[in-house]
Amino acid sequence: PFYVYETTKITAFAVSNGKHNSSSSSVTYTLLNGDASDFTVDETDTLIGYNGSAVSVSVPSFINGNRVAKVAQSAFGGNANVSSITFEESLATIGESAFVGCSNLTSVTAPGVTEIEDDAFKECENLAFVTSYELKNIGERAFYGCPLLTRVTNDKLESIGANAFENTVKFTSVSSSYLKEIGNEAFKNSGLTSLGIGSVTDIGDYA
């Protein structure tokens, strides 16, 4: 693979016996900067703001030369436009209250995320799917009040915070052989019917 930026111009052609010929070839590339004006990333590689109006948002790995490794507290909080958002594997952490109250958010794809902090998706009333293949830690109230949530990729989970899935009436299943800690009332008023766990050492009250 190779990476290009907004200012990069690519010319592709086929060569046969040292000479150009008329054969065509496709080039697949990853645009890292995207529309950088929509995003603000600070010197700590944290996405601190989004001022776009798109319904479907794709966040690149790098913005103005800064790697996108974390979404800051309340960075998208209360955004009523975004319906789906996709991050690259560079993103490791979704911060506290990052998407709280995003009323139209339905799906999140963040393949490299390992941690979702407290209240990150609290009261996202239309959120249904969160996909992250490396997710290990879910903070307190992270999905509190997400009544349409049905799936969070969870086969590598190590900890689930207190009230993390409270009032997620359609969320039915957790299965992780790595799970060690479940906080107080983690699944209160949820739709949980299946819990496959390994060597859990700490289960909170009324979990």
mmCIF file with all atom_site columns, C-alpha atoms in Angstrom:
data_model
loop_
_atom_site.group_PDB
_atom_site.id
_atom_site.type_symbol
_atom_site.label_atom_id
_atom_site.label_alt_id
_atom_site.label_comp_id
_atom_site.label_asym_id
_atom_site.label_entity_id
_atom_site.label_seq_id
_atom_site.pdbx_PDB_ins_code
_atom_site.Cartn_x
_atom_site.Cartn_y
_atom_site.Cartn_z
_atom_site.occupancy
_atom_site.B_iso_or_equiv
_atom_site.pdbx_formal_charge
_atom_site.auth_seq_id
_atom_site.auth_comp_id
_atom_site.auth_asym_id
_atom_site.auth_atom_id
_atom_site.pdbx_PDB_model_num
ATOM 1   C CA . PRO A 1 1   ? 0.000   0.000   0.000   1.00 0.00 ? 1   PRO A CA 1
ATOM 2   C CA . PHE A 1 2   ? 0.977   3.643   -0.388  1.00 0.00 ? 2   PHE A CA 1
ATOM 3   C CA . TYR A 1 3   ? -0.466  6.840   1.001   1.00 0.00 ? 3   TYR A CA 1
ATOM 4   C CA . VAL A 1 4   ? -1.289  10.123  -0.673  1.00 0.00 ? 4   VAL A CA 1
ATOM 5   C CA . TYR A 1 5   ? -2.365  13.579  0.449   1.00 0.00 ? 5   TYR A CA 1
ATOM 6   C CA . GLU A 1 6   ? -4.701  16.188  -1.014  1.00 0.00 ? 6   GLU A CA 1
ATOM 7   C CA . THR A 1 7   ? -1.900  17.874  -2.977  1.00 0.00 ? 7   THR A CA 1
ATOM 8   C CA . THR A 1 8   ? -0.559  14.645  -4.500  1.00 0.00 ? 8   THR A CA 1
ATOM 9   C CA . LYS A 1 9   ? -1.041  14.128  -8.235  1.00 0.00 ? 9   LYS A CA 1
ATOM 10  C CA . ILE A 1 10  ? -0.854  10.535  -9.500  1.00 0.00 ? 10  ILE A CA 1
ATOM 11  C CA . THR A 1 11  ? -0.200  9.470   -13.047 1.00 0.00 ? 11  THR A CA 1
ATOM 12  C CA . ALA A 1 12  ? -0.415  5.745   -13.791 1.00 0.00 ? 12  ALA A CA 1
ATOM 13  C CA . PHE A 1 13  ? 0.488   3.961   -17.009 1.00 0.00 ? 13  PHE A CA 1
ATOM 14  C CA . ALA A 1 14  ? 1.447   0.535   -18.229 1.00 0.00 ? 14  ALA A CA 1
ATOM 15  C CA . VAL A 1 15  ? 4.908   -0.339  -19.511 1.00 0.00 ? 15  VAL A CA 1
ATOM 16  C CA . SER A 1 16  ? 5.819   -3.147  -21.898 1.00 0.00 ? 16  SER A CA 1
ATOM 17  C CA . ASN A 1 17  ? 9.396   -3.829  -22.976 1.00 0.00 ? 17  ASN A CA 1
ATOM 18  C CA . GLY A 1 18  ? 10.459  -0.475  -21.633 1.00 0.00 ? 18  GLY A CA 1
ATOM 19  C CA . LYS A 1 19  ? 7.855   1.476   -23.611 1.00 0.00 ? 19  LYS A CA 1
ATOM 20  C CA . HIS A 1 20  ? 4.460   2.951   -22.748 1.00 0.00 ? 20  HIS A CA 1
ATOM 21  C CA . ASN A 1 21  ? 1.501   1.150   -24.261 1.00 0.00 ? 21  ASN A CA 1
ATOM 22  C CA . SER A 1 22  ? -2.223  1.672   -24.320 1.00 0.00 ? 22  SER A CA 1
ATOM 23  C CA . SER A 1 23  ? -3.077  -0.850  -21.594 1.00 0.00 ? 23  SER A CA 1
ATOM 24  C CA . SER A 1 24  ? -5.042  0.598   -18.703 1.00 0.00 ? 24  SER A CA 1
ATOM 25  C CA . SER A 1 25  ? -4.618  -0.121  -15.006 1.00 0.00 ? 25  SER A CA 1
ATOM 26  C CA . SER A 1 26  ? -6.532  0.849   -11.881 1.00 0.00 ? 26  SER A CA 1
ATOM 27  C CA . VAL A 1 27  ? -4.878  2.484   -8.890  1.00 0.00 ? 27  VAL A CA 1
ATOM 28  C CA . THR A 1 28  ? -6.259  2.112   -5.374  1.00 0.00 ? 28  THR A CA 1
ATOM 29  C CA . TYR A 1 29  ? -5.196  4.778   -2.879  1.00 0.00 ? 29  TYR A CA 1
ATOM 30  C CA . THR A 1 30  ? -6.039  6.019   0.596   1.00 0.00 ? 30  THR A CA 1
ATOM 31  C CA . LEU A 1 31  ? -6.666  9.725   0.977   1.00 0.00 ? 31  LEU A CA 1
ATOM 32  C CA . LEU A 1 32  ? -5.429  10.603  4.448   1.00 0.00 ? 32  LEU A CA 1
ATOM 33  C CA . ASN A 1 33  ? -6.320  14.236  4.767   1.00 0.00 ? 33  ASN A CA 1
ATOM 34  C CA . GLY A 1 34  ? -9.867  14.222  3.408   1.00 0.00 ? 34  GLY A CA 1
ATOM 35  C CA . ASP A 1 35  ? -11.568 17.600  3.839   1.00 0.00 ? 35  ASP A CA 1
ATOM 36  C CA . ALA A 1 36  ? -9.324  18.798  6.631   1.00 0.00 ? 36  ALA A CA 1
ATOM 37  C CA . SER A 1 37  ? -11.365 21.967  7.119   1.00 0.00 ? 37  SER A CA 1
ATOM 38  C CA . ASP A 1 38  ? -14.158 19.921  8.726   1.00 0.00 ? 38  ASP A CA 1
ATOM 39  C CA . PHE A 1 39  ? -11.960 18.591  11.534  1.00 0.00 ? 39  PHE A CA 1
ATOM 40  C CA . THR A 1 40  ? -9.726  20.012  14.253  1.00 0.00 ? 40  THR A CA 1
ATOM 41  C CA . VAL A 1 41  ? -6.899  17.854  15.646  1.00 0.00 ? 41  VAL A CA 1
ATOM 42  C CA . ASP A 1 42  ? -4.542  19.112  18.334  1.00 0.00 ? 42  ASP A CA 1
ATOM 43  C CA . GLU A 1 43  ? -0.856  18.422  18.971  1.00 0.00 ? 43  GLU A CA 1
ATOM 44  C CA . THR A 1 44  ? -1.705  15.381  21.122  1.00 0.00 ? 44  THR A CA 1
ATOM 45  C CA . ASP A 1 45  ? -3.275  13.638  18.096  1.00 0.00 ? 45  ASP A CA 1
ATOM 46  C CA . THR A 1 46  ? -6.747  14.182  19.517  1.00 0.00 ? 46  THR A CA 1
ATOM 47  C CA . LEU A 1 47  ? -9.735  15.056  17.334  1.00 0.00 ? 47  LEU A CA 1
ATOM 48  C CA . ILE A 1 48  ? -11.278 17.931  19.286  1.00 0.00 ? 48  ILE A CA 1
ATOM 49  C CA . GLY A 1 49  ? -13.928 19.182  16.903  1.00 0.00 ? 49  GLY A CA 1
ATOM 50  C CA . TYR A 1 50  ? -16.015 18.604  13.802  1.00 0.00 ? 50  TYR A CA 1
ATOM 51  C CA . ASN A 1 51  ? -17.797 21.467  12.030  1.00 0.00 ? 51  ASN A CA 1
ATOM 52  C CA . GLY A 1 52  ? -19.090 19.685  8.947   1.00 0.00 ? 52  GLY A CA 1
ATOM 53  C CA . SER A 1 53  ? -22.705 18.961  8.105   1.00 0.00 ? 53  SER A CA 1
ATOM 54  C CA . ALA A 1 54  ? -22.395 15.561  6.422   1.00 0.00 ? 54  ALA A CA 1
ATOM 55  C CA . VAL A 1 55  ? -24.739 12.703  7.281   1.00 0.00 ? 55  VAL A CA 1
ATOM 56  C CA . SER A 1 56  ? -22.128 10.022  6.591   1.00 0.00 ? 56  SER A CA 1
ATOM 57  C CA . VAL A 1 57  ? -18.682 10.955  7.936   1.00 0.00 ? 57  VAL A CA 1
ATOM 58  C CA . SER A 1 58  ? -15.327 9.303   7.221   1.00 0.00 ? 58  SER A CA 1
ATOM 59  C CA . VAL A 1 59  ? -12.477 10.445  9.448   1.00 0.00 ? 59  VAL A CA 1
ATOM 60  C CA . PRO A 1 60  ? -9.004  10.006  7.902   1.00 0.00 ? 60  PRO A CA 1
ATOM 61  C CA . SER A 1 61  ? -5.942  8.704   9.756   1.00 0.00 ? 61  SER A CA 1
ATOM 62  C CA . PHE A 1 62  ? -4.097  12.010  9.455   1.00 0.00 ? 62  PHE A CA 1
ATOM 63  C CA . ILE A 1 63  ? -5.395  15.562  9.386   1.00 0.00 ? 63  ILE A CA 1
ATOM 64  C CA . ASN A 1 64  ? -2.964  18.364  8.572   1.00 0.00 ? 64  ASN A CA 1
ATOM 65  C CA . GLY A 1 65  ? -0.094  16.079  9.469   1.00 0.00 ? 65  GLY A CA 1
ATOM 66  C CA . ASN A 1 66  ? -1.510  15.040  12.864  1.00 0.00 ? 66  ASN A CA 1
ATOM 67  C CA . ARG A 1 67  ? -2.444  11.424  13.476  1.00 0.00 ? 67  ARG A CA 1
ATOM 68  C CA . VAL A 1 68  ? -6.017  10.840  14.663  1.00 0.00 ? 68  VAL A CA 1
ATOM 69  C CA . ALA A 1 69  ? -5.593  8.642   17.753  1.00 0.00 ? 69  ALA A CA 1
ATOM 70  C CA . LYS A 1 70  ? -8.415  9.806   20.033  1.00 0.00 ? 70  LYS A CA 1
ATOM 71  C CA . VAL A 1 71  ? -11.782 11.534  19.889  1.00 0.00 ? 71  VAL A CA 1
ATOM 72  C CA . ALA A 1 72  ? -11.917 14.217  22.570  1.00 0.00 ? 72  ALA A CA 1
ATOM 73  C CA . GLN A 1 73  ? -14.560 14.807  25.193  1.00 0.00 ? 73  GLN A CA 1
ATOM 74  C CA . SER A 1 74  ? -17.793 16.057  23.602  1.00 0.00 ? 74  SER A CA 1
ATOM 75  C CA . ALA A 1 75  ? -16.155 16.403  20.159  1.00 0.00 ? 75  ALA A CA 1
ATOM 76  C CA . PHE A 1 76  ? -19.392 15.369  18.423  1.00 0.00 ? 76  PHE A CA 1
ATOM 77  C CA . GLY A 1 77  ? -21.702 15.836  21.401  1.00 0.00 ? 77  GLY A CA 1
ATOM 78  C CA . GLY A 1 78  ? -25.245 16.821  20.435  1.00 0.00 ? 78  GLY A CA 1
ATOM 79  C CA . ASN A 1 79  ? -24.595 16.614  16.694  1.00 0.00 ? 79  ASN A CA 1
ATOM 80  C CA . ALA A 1 80  ? -27.963 15.997  15.033  1.00 0.00 ? 80  ALA A CA 1
ATOM 81  C CA . ASN A 1 81  ? -26.688 15.518  11.476  1.00 0.00 ? 81  ASN A CA 1
ATOM 82  C CA . VAL A 1 82  ? -24.309 12.571  11.622  1.00 0.00 ? 82  VAL A CA 1
ATOM 83  C CA . SER A 1 83  ? -25.966 9.228   10.926  1.00 0.00 ? 83  SER A CA 1
ATOM 84  C CA . SER A 1 84  ? -22.886 7.048   10.422  1.00 0.00 ? 84  SER A CA 1
ATOM 85  C CA . ILE A 1 85  ? -19.204 7.570   11.121  1.00 0.00 ? 85  ILE A CA 1
ATOM 86  C CA . THR A 1 86  ? -16.162 5.572   10.085  1.00 0.00 ? 86  THR A CA 1
ATOM 87  C CA . PHE A 1 87  ? -12.663 5.871   11.515  1.00 0.00 ? 87  PHE A CA 1
ATOM 88  C CA . GLU A 1 88  ? -9.373  4.410   10.332  1.00 0.00 ? 88  GLU A CA 1
ATOM 89  C CA . GLU A 1 89  ? -7.319  1.956   12.404  1.00 0.00 ? 89  GLU A CA 1
ATOM 90  C CA . SER A 1 90  ? -5.255  4.815   13.846  1.00 0.00 ? 90  SER A CA 1
ATOM 91  C CA . LEU A 1 91  ? -8.049  5.663   16.284  1.00 0.00 ? 91  LEU A CA 1
ATOM 92  C CA . ALA A 1 92  ? -7.505  3.954   19.664  1.00 0.00 ? 92  ALA A CA 1
ATOM 93  C CA . THR A 1 93  ? -9.791  5.811   22.078  1.00 0.00 ? 93  THR A CA 1
ATOM 94  C CA . ILE A 1 94  ? -13.270 7.313   21.952  1.00 0.00 ? 94  ILE A CA 1
ATOM 95  C CA . GLY A 1 95  ? -13.294 9.860   24.742  1.00 0.00 ? 95  GLY A CA 1
ATOM 96  C CA . GLU A 1 96  ? -15.737 10.742  27.472  1.00 0.00 ? 96  GLU A CA 1
ATOM 97  C CA . SER A 1 97  ? -19.091 12.010  26.173  1.00 0.00 ? 97  SER A CA 1
ATOM 98  C CA . ALA A 1 98  ? -17.622 12.124  22.657  1.00 0.00 ? 98  ALA A CA 1
ATOM 99  C CA . PHE A 1 99  ? -20.976 11.419  20.983  1.00 0.00 ? 99  PHE A CA 1
ATOM 100 C CA . VAL A 1 100 ? -23.405 12.014  23.840  1.00 0.00 ? 100 VAL A CA 1
ATOM 101 C CA . GLY A 1 101 ? -26.883 12.887  22.605  1.00 0.00 ? 101 GLY A CA 1
ATOM 102 C CA . CYS A 1 102 ? -26.184 12.395  18.886  1.00 0.00 ? 102 CYS A CA 1
ATOM 103 C CA . SER A 1 103 ? -29.826 11.765  18.130  1.00 0.00 ? 103 SER A CA 1
ATOM 104 C CA . ASN A 1 104 ? -29.481 10.503  14.549  1.00 0.00 ? 104 ASN A CA 1
ATOM 105 C CA . LEU A 1 105 ? -26.313 8.427   14.885  1.00 0.00 ? 105 LEU A CA 1
ATOM 106 C CA . THR A 1 106 ? -27.041 4.835   13.836  1.00 0.00 ? 106 THR A CA 1
ATOM 107 C CA . SER A 1 107 ? -23.660 3.178   13.256  1.00 0.00 ? 107 SER A CA 1
ATOM 108 C CA . VAL A 1 108 ? -20.003 3.574   14.218  1.00 0.00 ? 108 VAL A CA 1
ATOM 109 C CA . THR A 1 109 ? -17.085 1.741   12.620  1.00 0.00 ? 109 THR A CA 1
ATOM 110 C CA . ALA A 1 110 ? -13.771 2.110   14.419  1.00 0.00 ? 110 ALA A CA 1
ATOM 111 C CA . PRO A 1 111 ? -11.684 -1.011  13.762  1.00 0.00 ? 111 PRO A CA 1
ATOM 112 C CA . GLY A 1 112 ? -8.679  -0.079  15.893  1.00 0.00 ? 112 GLY A CA 1
ATOM 113 C CA . VAL A 1 113 ? -10.420 1.300   18.982  1.00 0.00 ? 113 VAL A CA 1
ATOM 114 C CA . THR A 1 114 ? -9.457  -0.371  22.247  1.00 0.00 ? 114 THR A CA 1
ATOM 115 C CA . GLU A 1 115 ? -11.287 1.880   24.703  1.00 0.00 ? 115 GLU A CA 1
ATOM 116 C CA . ILE A 1 116 ? -14.657 3.616   24.822  1.00 0.00 ? 116 ILE A CA 1
ATOM 117 C CA . GLU A 1 117 ? -14.721 6.003   27.766  1.00 0.00 ? 117 GLU A CA 1
ATOM 118 C CA . ASP A 1 118 ? -17.518 7.047   30.143  1.00 0.00 ? 118 ASP A CA 1
ATOM 119 C CA . ASP A 1 119 ? -20.752 8.378   28.606  1.00 0.00 ? 119 ASP A CA 1
ATOM 120 C CA . ALA A 1 120 ? -19.253 8.183   25.105  1.00 0.00 ? 120 ALA A CA 1
ATOM 121 C CA . PHE A 1 121 ? -22.542 7.262   23.390  1.00 0.00 ? 121 PHE A CA 1
ATOM 122 C CA . LYS A 1 122 ? -24.965 8.060   26.184  1.00 0.00 ? 122 LYS A CA 1
ATOM 123 C CA . GLU A 1 123 ? -28.512 8.684   24.968  1.00 0.00 ? 123 GLU A CA 1
ATOM 124 C CA . CYS A 1 124 ? -27.766 8.138   21.294  1.00 0.00 ? 124 CYS A CA 1
ATOM 125 C CA . GLU A 1 125 ? -31.336 7.045   20.793  1.00 0.00 ? 125 GLU A CA 1
ATOM 126 C CA . ASN A 1 126 ? -30.922 5.618   17.277  1.00 0.00 ? 126 ASN A CA 1
ATOM 127 C CA . LEU A 1 127 ? -27.530 3.960   17.640  1.00 0.00 ? 127 LEU A CA 1
ATOM 128 C CA . ALA A 1 128 ? -27.727 0.315   16.534  1.00 0.00 ? 128 ALA A CA 1
ATOM 129 C CA . PHE A 1 129 ? -24.215 -0.923  15.678  1.00 0.00 ? 129 PHE A CA 1
ATOM 130 C CA . VAL A 1 130 ? -20.686 -0.303  16.916  1.00 0.00 ? 130 VAL A CA 1
ATOM 131 C CA . THR A 1 131 ? -17.891 -2.223  15.216  1.00 0.00 ? 131 THR A CA 1
ATOM 132 C CA . SER A 1 132 ? -14.381 -2.340  16.665  1.00 0.00 ? 132 SER A CA 1
ATOM 133 C CA . TYR A 1 133 ? -12.269 -5.453  16.383  1.00 0.00 ? 133 TYR A CA 1
ATOM 134 C CA . GLU A 1 134 ? -9.846  -4.510  19.176  1.00 0.00 ? 134 GLU A CA 1
ATOM 135 C CA . LEU A 1 135 ? -12.258 -3.191  21.826  1.00 0.00 ? 135 LEU A CA 1
ATOM 136 C CA . LYS A 1 136 ? -11.095 -4.044  25.362  1.00 0.00 ? 136 LYS A CA 1
ATOM 137 C CA . ASN A 1 137 ? -12.615 -1.520  27.754  1.00 0.00 ? 137 ASN A CA 1
ATOM 138 C CA . ILE A 1 138 ? -16.070 0.058   27.907  1.00 0.00 ? 138 ILE A CA 1
ATOM 139 C CA . GLY A 1 139 ? -16.522 2.893   30.398  1.00 0.00 ? 139 GLY A CA 1
ATOM 140 C CA . GLU A 1 140 ? -19.367 3.745   32.739  1.00 0.00 ? 140 GLU A CA 1
ATOM 141 C CA . ARG A 1 141 ? -22.681 4.599   31.070  1.00 0.00 ? 141 ARG A CA 1
ATOM 142 C CA . ALA A 1 142 ? -20.975 4.354   27.679  1.00 0.00 ? 142 ALA A CA 1
ATOM 143 C CA . PHE A 1 143 ? -24.184 3.143   25.996  1.00 0.00 ? 143 PHE A CA 1
ATOM 144 C CA . TYR A 1 144 ? -26.688 4.235   28.619  1.00 0.00 ? 144 TYR A CA 1
ATOM 145 C CA . GLY A 1 145 ? -30.078 4.922   27.087  1.00 0.00 ? 145 GLY A CA 1
ATOM 146 C CA . CYS A 1 146 ? -29.439 3.541   23.595  1.00 0.00 ? 146 CYS A CA 1
ATOM 147 C CA . PRO A 1 147 ? -32.719 1.639   23.101  1.00 0.00 ? 147 PRO A CA 1
ATOM 148 C CA . LEU A 1 148 ? -31.987 0.475   19.525  1.00 0.00 ? 148 LEU A CA 1
ATOM 149 C CA . LEU A 1 149 ? -28.474 -0.824  20.194  1.00 0.00 ? 149 LEU A CA 1
ATOM 150 C CA . THR A 1 150 ? -28.211 -4.446  19.086  1.00 0.00 ? 150 THR A CA 1
ATOM 151 C CA . ARG A 1 151 ? -24.516 -5.061  18.491  1.00 0.00 ? 151 ARG A CA 1
ATOM 152 C CA . VAL A 1 152 ? -21.166 -3.982  19.917  1.00 0.00 ? 152 VAL A CA 1
ATOM 153 C CA . THR A 1 153 ? -18.216 -6.090  18.814  1.00 0.00 ? 153 THR A CA 1
ATOM 154 C CA . ASN A 1 154 ? -17.124 -7.563  22.138  1.00 0.00 ? 154 ASN A CA 1
ATOM 155 C CA . ASP A 1 155 ? -15.085 -10.751 21.736  1.00 0.00 ? 155 ASP A CA 1
ATOM 156 C CA . LYS A 1 156 ? -11.920 -9.117  23.178  1.00 0.00 ? 156 LYS A CA 1
ATOM 157 C CA . LEU A 1 157 ? -13.555 -7.211  26.019  1.00 0.00 ? 157 LEU A CA 1
ATOM 158 C CA . GLU A 1 158 ? -11.717 -7.100  29.342  1.00 0.00 ? 158 GLU A CA 1
ATOM 159 C CA . SER A 1 159 ? -13.885 -4.687  31.338  1.00 0.00 ? 159 SER A CA 1
ATOM 160 C CA . ILE A 1 160 ? -17.399 -3.233  31.248  1.00 0.00 ? 160 ILE A CA 1
ATOM 161 C CA . GLY A 1 161 ? -18.104 -0.193  33.422  1.00 0.00 ? 161 GLY A CA 1
ATOM 162 C CA . ALA A 1 162 ? -21.051 0.473   35.704  1.00 0.00 ? 162 ALA A CA 1
ATOM 163 C CA . ASN A 1 163 ? -24.364 1.071   33.917  1.00 0.00 ? 163 ASN A CA 1
ATOM 164 C CA . ALA A 1 164 ? -22.576 0.702   30.576  1.00 0.00 ? 164 ALA A CA 1
ATOM 165 C CA . PHE A 1 165 ? -25.561 -0.948  28.871  1.00 0.00 ? 165 PHE A CA 1
ATOM 166 C CA . GLU A 1 166 ? -28.371 0.289   31.086  1.00 0.00 ? 166 GLU A CA 1
ATOM 167 C CA . ASN A 1 167 ? -31.636 0.779   29.181  1.00 0.00 ? 167 ASN A CA 1
ATOM 168 C CA . THR A 1 168 ? -30.371 -0.906  26.023  1.00 0.00 ? 168 THR A CA 1
ATOM 169 C CA . VAL A 1 169 ? -33.460 -3.041  25.642  1.00 0.00 ? 169 VAL A CA 1
ATOM 170 C CA . LYS A 1 170 ? -32.419 -4.642  22.333  1.00 0.00 ? 170 LYS A CA 1
ATOM 171 C CA . PHE A 1 171 ? -28.860 -5.488  23.316  1.00 0.00 ? 171 PHE A CA 1
ATOM 172 C CA . THR A 1 172 ? -28.833 -9.235  23.948  1.00 0.00 ? 172 THR A CA 1
ATOM 173 C CA . SER A 1 173 ? -25.352 -10.755 23.956  1.00 0.00 ? 173 SER A CA 1
ATOM 174 C CA . VAL A 1 174 ? -21.805 -10.481 25.323  1.00 0.00 ? 174 VAL A CA 1
ATOM 175 C CA . SER A 1 175 ? -19.183 -13.145 24.746  1.00 0.00 ? 175 SER A CA 1
ATOM 176 C CA . SER A 1 176 ? -15.520 -12.669 25.657  1.00 0.00 ? 176 SER A CA 1
ATOM 177 C CA . SER A 1 177 ? -13.105 -15.136 27.183  1.00 0.00 ? 177 SER A CA 1
ATOM 178 C CA . TYR A 1 178 ? -10.966 -12.145 28.252  1.00 0.00 ? 178 TYR A CA 1
ATOM 179 C CA . LEU A 1 179 ? -13.632 -10.441 30.358  1.00 0.00 ? 179 LEU A CA 1
ATOM 180 C CA . LYS A 1 180 ? -12.433 -9.828  33.931  1.00 0.00 ? 180 LYS A CA 1
ATOM 181 C CA . GLU A 1 181 ? -14.578 -7.011  35.287  1.00 0.00 ? 181 GLU A CA 1
ATOM 182 C CA . ILE A 1 182 ? -18.275 -6.121  35.065  1.00 0.00 ? 182 ILE A CA 1
ATOM 183 C CA . GLY A 1 183 ? -19.394 -2.962  36.871  1.00 0.00 ? 183 GLY A CA 1
ATOM 184 C CA . ASN A 1 184 ? -22.451 -2.282  38.985  1.00 0.00 ? 184 ASN A CA 1
ATOM 185 C CA . GLU A 1 185 ? -25.750 -2.513  37.107  1.00 0.00 ? 185 GLU A CA 1
ATOM 186 C CA . ALA A 1 186 ? -23.863 -2.857  33.832  1.00 0.00 ? 186 ALA A CA 1
ATOM 187 C CA . PHE A 1 187 ? -26.852 -4.492  32.119  1.00 0.00 ? 187 PHE A CA 1
ATOM 188 C CA . LYS A 1 188 ? -29.713 -2.969  34.101  1.00 0.00 ? 188 LYS A CA 1
ATOM 189 C CA . ASN A 1 189 ? -32.916 -2.907  32.037  1.00 0.00 ? 189 ASN A CA 1
ATOM 190 C CA . SER A 1 190 ? -31.083 -4.277  29.011  1.00 0.00 ? 190 SER A CA 1
ATOM 191 C CA . GLY A 1 191 ? -32.219 -7.106  26.769  1.00 0.00 ? 191 GLY A CA 1
ATOM 192 C CA . LEU A 1 192 ? -29.285 -9.345  27.718  1.00 0.00 ? 192 LEU A CA 1
ATOM 193 C CA . THR A 1 193 ? -30.089 -13.022 27.280  1.00 0.00 ? 193 THR A CA 1
ATOM 194 C CA . SER A 1 194 ? -26.632 -14.492 26.631  1.00 0.00 ? 194 SER A CA 1
ATOM 195 C CA . LEU A 1 195 ? -23.436 -13.908 28.597  1.00 0.00 ? 195 LEU A CA 1
ATOM 196 C CA . GLY A 1 196 ? -20.364 -15.916 27.629  1.00 0.00 ? 196 GLY A CA 1
ATOM 197 C CA . ILE A 1 197 ? -17.421 -15.048 29.855  1.00 0.00 ? 197 ILE A CA 1
ATOM 198 C CA . GLY A 1 198 ? -14.067 -16.440 30.900  1.00 0.00 ? 198 GLY A CA 1
ATOM 199 C CA . SER A 1 199 ? -12.326 -15.864 34.220  1.00 0.00 ? 199 SER A CA 1
ATOM 200 C CA . VAL A 1 200 ? -14.267 -12.867 35.560  1.00 0.00 ? 200 VAL A CA 1
ATOM 201 C CA . THR A 1 201 ? -12.805 -11.754 38.880  1.00 0.00 ? 201 THR A CA 1
ATOM 202 C CA . ASP A 1 202 ? -15.081 -8.824  39.700  1.00 0.00 ? 202 ASP A CA 1
ATOM 203 C CA . ILE A 1 203 ? -18.829 -8.619  39.119  1.00 0.00 ? 203 ILE A CA 1
ATOM 204 C CA . GLY A 1 204 ? -20.549 -5.538  40.514  1.00 0.00 ? 204 GLY A CA 1
ATOM 205 C CA . ASP A 1 205 ? -23.845 -5.316  42.359  1.00 0.00 ? 205 ASP A CA 1
ATOM 206 C CA . TYR A 1 206 ? -26.951 -6.021  40.276  1.00 0.00 ? 206 TYR A CA 1
ATOM 207 C CA . ALA A 1 207 ? -24.812 -6.350  37.135  1.00 0.00 ? 207 ALA A CA 1
#
